[in-house]
Amino acid sequence: MSVIVKIFRHYAYQRYLYRLKTRKTISENEKINKIVSEIEDKGICVLNNYIEKKLIKKIKLEISETLKKKNIIKKLKIYDFNDQGIKRYLSADKLSKTANKLFYNSFFDEIAKHYVSKNVVAYQKMYEIKGSEGKFATTDIFHFDDWRKRFKVFLYLNDVGINNCPFCYIPKSIKSDKKRILKELEYIALGKSGSYGYYLNHEMENLKKRKNYSEITVTGEAGTVILVDTRGLHKGNPSIFGNKRELLATYYDLR
Ligand SMILES: [Fe+2]
């Protein structure tokens, strides 16, 4: 499909239809409304120590026991980005009964329904280990994942400090901006053959000054939950001394 057709289709109706399908809705639960409003405003909401330490310990134990079972492991999809120091296990709800009950099937699904759409589904459930000294990931550069809402929930399974791969986000960067309009246009027209939502350092510095943006680095203890729309600008961080960062993640989208 030509670039012109892609751009025309996107701005003529695709974007408009998507917005119609993804309207925020009000919950009867005030806690959910408060969280949804915060995500709508800033793009991120952090719940420190949301899941108790003893449950985190149980989840980690169950995961390590399951990872010893070859019959289960061979059925899982595993992405091993060894050069970037990242390993991801998909269908992670099968790795821990406790995680499946407490994290994957929880009130986060309700938040996703009210923030994204009642038709939203948790299409990816993942266990990720990151962190090898001297290894840098592609995603350690500021970028947006999409022009659409990209709602994700992360649960830190270990204490995450500044040196072991904390998540980094620019609050309010989901909002429109002249630079963002051009970046989205390129994303739509060229996809992965363009900059694909990635910003160079000088573009970030300019944007931060112009919009008065400042980044937040989410450090936190095991049990901390991050609810985030990765339509906003974000990045990972490398491991400085080789210490790992383990997390569970759920990705939501319309399907
Ligand atoms: Fe991303």
Coordinates of C-alpha atoms and ligand atoms in Angstrom, one line a residue:
M1 CA 0.0 0.0 0.0
S2 CA 1.4 3.4 -0.9
V3 CA 2.4 5.9 1.8
I4 CA -0.3 8.4 0.6
V5 CA -3.1 5.8 0.8
K6 CA -1.9 4.8 4.4
I7 CA -2.0 8.4 5.5
F8 CA -5.3 9.2 3.8
R9 CA -7.0 6.1 5.3
H10 CA -5.6 6.8 8.8
Y11 CA -6.7 10.5 9.0
A12 CA -9.9 10.1 7.0
Y13 CA -11.5 7.5 9.2
Q14 CA -9.2 4.9 11.1
R15 CA -8.2 7.3 13.8
Y16 CA -11.8 8.6 14.2
L17 CA -13.3 5.1 14.4
Y18 CA -10.7 4.1 16.9
R19 CA -11.6 7.0 19.1
L20 CA -15.3 6.1 18.9
K21 CA -14.4 2.5 20.0
T22 CA -12.2 3.5 22.9
R23 CA -14.1 6.0 25.0
K24 CA -13.4 6.2 28.7
T25 CA -16.3 4.9 30.8
I26 CA -17.3 5.6 34.5
S27 CA -17.2 2.8 37.0
E28 CA -19.3 2.3 40.1
N29 CA -16.0 1.9 42.0
E30 CA -14.5 5.3 42.9
K31 CA -11.0 3.8 43.3
I32 CA -11.1 2.7 39.6
N33 CA -12.4 6.1 38.5
K34 CA -9.5 7.8 40.3
I35 CA -6.9 5.6 38.8
V36 CA -8.4 5.9 35.3
S37 CA -8.5 9.7 35.6
E38 CA -4.8 9.7 36.6
I39 CA -3.8 7.6 33.7
E40 CA -5.9 9.8 31.4
D41 CA -4.1 12.9 32.6
K42 CA -0.5 11.7 33.2
G43 CA -0.5 8.4 31.3
I44 CA 0.8 6.6 34.3
C45 CA -0.3 5.6 37.9
V46 CA 2.1 3.8 40.3
L47 CA 0.8 1.8 43.2
N48 CA 3.7 1.3 45.6
N49 CA 3.8 -2.0 47.5
Y50 CA 0.4 -3.0 46.1
I51 CA 0.9 -6.7 46.5
E52 CA 2.2 -8.1 49.8
K53 CA 5.8 -9.3 50.0
K54 CA 4.8 -12.8 51.2
L55 CA 2.6 -13.2 48.0
I56 CA 5.4 -12.0 45.8
K57 CA 7.7 -14.6 47.4
K58 CA 5.0 -17.2 46.7
I59 CA 4.7 -16.1 43.1
K60 CA 8.5 -16.2 42.6
L61 CA 8.7 -19.7 44.1
E62 CA 5.9 -21.0 41.9
I63 CA 7.5 -19.5 38.8
S64 CA 10.9 -21.1 39.6
E65 CA 9.2 -24.5 40.3
T66 CA 7.3 -24.3 37.0
L67 CA 10.4 -23.3 35.0
K68 CA 12.0 -26.6 36.1
K69 CA 9.1 -28.6 34.4
K70 CA 10.2 -29.2 30.8
N71 CA 6.8 -30.4 29.7
I72 CA 5.3 -27.0 30.5
I73 CA 8.3 -24.9 29.3
K74 CA 8.3 -26.5 25.8
K75 CA 4.7 -25.4 25.3
L76 CA 5.5 -21.7 26.2
K77 CA 6.6 -19.1 23.8
I78 CA 9.9 -17.7 25.0
Y79 CA 11.8 -14.7 23.5
D80 CA 15.4 -14.7 24.5
F81 CA 17.1 -11.4 23.5
N82 CA 20.4 -12.4 24.9
D83 CA 22.3 -9.6 23.2
Q84 CA 20.0 -7.1 25.1
G85 CA 20.0 -9.0 28.4
I86 CA 16.2 -9.7 28.2
K87 CA 14.3 -12.9 28.5
R88 CA 10.5 -13.1 28.1
Y89 CA 8.1 -15.9 28.8
L90 CA 4.7 -15.5 27.3
S91 CA 1.4 -17.1 28.7
A92 CA 3.0 -16.3 32.1
D93 CA -0.4 -16.9 33.8
K94 CA 0.5 -20.6 33.5
L95 CA 3.7 -20.1 35.5
S96 CA 2.1 -19.2 38.8
K97 CA -1.3 -20.0 40.2
T98 CA -1.0 -17.1 42.7
A99 CA 0.0 -14.6 40.0
N100 CA -2.9 -15.8 37.8
K101 CA -5.4 -15.2 40.6
L102 CA -3.9 -12.0 42.0
F103 CA -2.4 -10.2 39.1
Y104 CA -3.7 -11.6 35.8
N105 CA -7.3 -11.9 36.7
S106 CA -7.8 -8.9 38.9
F107 CA -9.3 -5.5 39.1
F108 CA -6.7 -4.3 36.6
D109 CA -8.9 -5.9 33.9
E110 CA -11.7 -3.6 35.2
I111 CA -9.4 -0.5 34.9
A112 CA -8.5 -1.5 31.4
K113 CA -12.2 -1.8 30.5
H114 CA -12.9 1.6 31.8
Y115 CA -9.8 3.3 30.4
V116 CA -9.6 1.5 26.9
S117 CA -13.0 -0.1 26.1
K118 CA -15.4 -2.7 27.4
N119 CA -14.2 -4.9 24.6
V120 CA -10.6 -4.8 25.6
V121 CA -8.7 -8.1 26.2
A122 CA -5.5 -9.0 28.0
Y123 CA -3.8 -10.3 24.9
Q124 CA -0.3 -10.8 26.4
K125 CA 0.7 -12.0 29.8
M126 CA 4.4 -12.1 30.3
Y127 CA 7.2 -12.8 32.8
E128 CA 10.3 -10.8 32.0
I129 CA 13.8 -11.0 33.4
K130 CA 16.1 -8.1 32.4
G131 CA 19.6 -7.2 33.4
S132 CA 23.1 -8.1 32.3
E133 CA 26.0 -5.8 32.9
G134 CA 27.1 -3.9 29.8
K135 CA 24.0 -4.9 27.8
F136 CA 21.8 -2.2 26.4
A137 CA 18.3 -2.8 25.0
T138 CA 16.7 -1.1 22.0
T139 CA 13.8 -0.1 24.3
D140 CA 16.2 1.8 26.6
I141 CA 15.7 4.7 24.2
F142 CA 12.7 7.0 24.6
H143 CA 9.8 6.0 22.3
F144 CA 6.1 5.6 22.1
D145 CA 4.6 2.2 21.3
D146 CA 1.7 3.4 19.2
W147 CA -0.7 6.3 18.4
R148 CA -3.5 4.1 19.9
K149 CA -4.0 3.5 23.6
R150 CA -1.5 0.9 24.8
F151 CA -2.5 0.0 28.3
K152 CA -0.1 -2.2 30.2
V153 CA 0.3 -3.3 33.8
F154 CA 3.6 -4.2 35.3
L155 CA 4.3 -5.8 38.7
Y156 CA 7.9 -5.7 40.0
L157 CA 8.9 -9.0 41.5
N158 CA 12.0 -7.7 43.1
D159 CA 13.2 -4.4 44.6
V160 CA 14.0 -2.1 41.7
G161 CA 16.5 0.7 42.2
I162 CA 18.2 3.1 39.9
N163 CA 20.8 0.5 38.9
N164 CA 18.6 -2.5 38.0
C165 CA 16.5 -1.5 35.0
P166 CA 13.8 0.8 36.4
F167 CA 11.0 1.9 34.1
C168 CA 11.1 5.5 32.9
Y169 CA 8.2 7.6 31.7
I170 CA 7.4 11.2 30.7
P171 CA 4.0 12.1 32.3
K172 CA 1.5 13.9 30.1
S173 CA 3.4 12.8 26.9
I174 CA 0.3 11.0 25.6
K175 CA -1.0 14.5 24.7
S176 CA -0.7 16.0 21.2
D177 CA 2.3 18.1 20.3
K178 CA 3.8 19.3 17.0
K179 CA 6.7 16.9 17.3
R180 CA 4.4 14.1 18.2
I181 CA 2.1 14.8 15.2
L182 CA 5.1 14.4 12.8
K183 CA 6.4 11.3 14.6
E184 CA 2.9 9.7 14.4
L185 CA 2.7 10.6 10.7
E186 CA 6.0 8.9 10.1
Y187 CA 4.9 5.9 12.3
I188 CA 1.7 5.5 10.2
A189 CA 3.4 6.1 6.8
L190 CA 6.7 4.2 7.2
G191 CA 6.1 1.8 10.2
K192 CA 9.4 0.0 11.1
S193 CA 11.2 1.5 8.2
G194 CA 11.0 4.9 9.8
S195 CA 11.8 6.1 13.3
Y196 CA 8.9 4.0 14.6
G197 CA 8.1 6.3 17.5
Y198 CA 11.7 6.6 18.7
Y199 CA 13.2 10.0 19.6
L200 CA 16.8 11.0 19.4
N201 CA 18.5 12.6 22.5
H202 CA 18.4 16.1 21.1
E203 CA 14.7 15.7 20.2
M204 CA 14.0 14.6 23.8
E205 CA 15.9 17.5 25.2
N206 CA 14.0 20.0 23.0
L207 CA 10.7 18.4 23.8
K208 CA 11.3 18.5 27.6
K209 CA 12.3 22.2 27.5
R210 CA 9.5 23.2 25.2
K211 CA 6.7 21.3 27.1
N212 CA 8.2 21.5 30.5
Y213 CA 8.2 17.8 30.7
S214 CA 10.4 15.8 33.2
E215 CA 10.8 12.1 33.3
I216 CA 10.0 9.9 36.3
T217 CA 12.1 6.8 37.0
V218 CA 9.9 4.2 38.7
T219 CA 12.0 2.6 41.4
G220 CA 10.1 0.6 44.0
E221 CA 10.0 -2.4 46.2
A222 CA 8.8 -5.8 45.1
G223 CA 5.0 -5.7 44.9
T224 CA 4.9 -2.3 43.2
V225 CA 2.5 -2.0 40.3
I226 CA 2.7 0.3 37.4
L227 CA -0.4 1.1 35.3
V228 CA 0.7 2.8 32.1
D229 CA -0.4 3.9 28.7
T230 CA 2.8 3.3 26.6
R231 CA 1.3 5.6 24.0
G232 CA 3.3 8.1 26.1
L233 CA 7.0 8.4 25.9
H234 CA 8.9 5.8 27.9
K235 CA 12.0 3.7 28.0
G236 CA 13.8 1.0 30.0
N237 CA 17.1 1.4 31.7
P238 CA 20.1 -0.9 31.6
S239 CA 21.5 -2.8 34.5
I240 CA 24.6 -1.0 35.8
F241 CA 26.1 -3.8 37.9
G242 CA 24.4 -6.8 36.3
N243 CA 21.6 -7.0 38.9
K244 CA 18.3 -8.4 37.5
R245 CA 14.9 -6.9 37.4
E246 CA 12.0 -9.4 37.3
L247 CA 8.4 -8.4 36.5
L248 CA 5.1 -9.7 35.4
A249 CA 3.2 -7.7 32.7
T250 CA -0.2 -7.7 31.1
Y251 CA -0.8 -6.0 27.8
Y252 CA -4.3 -4.9 26.8
D253 CA -5.8 -4.0 23.5
L254 CA -9.0 -4.3 21.4
R255 CA -9.2 -7.6 19.5
Ligands
FE1 FE 7.8 0.5 24.6

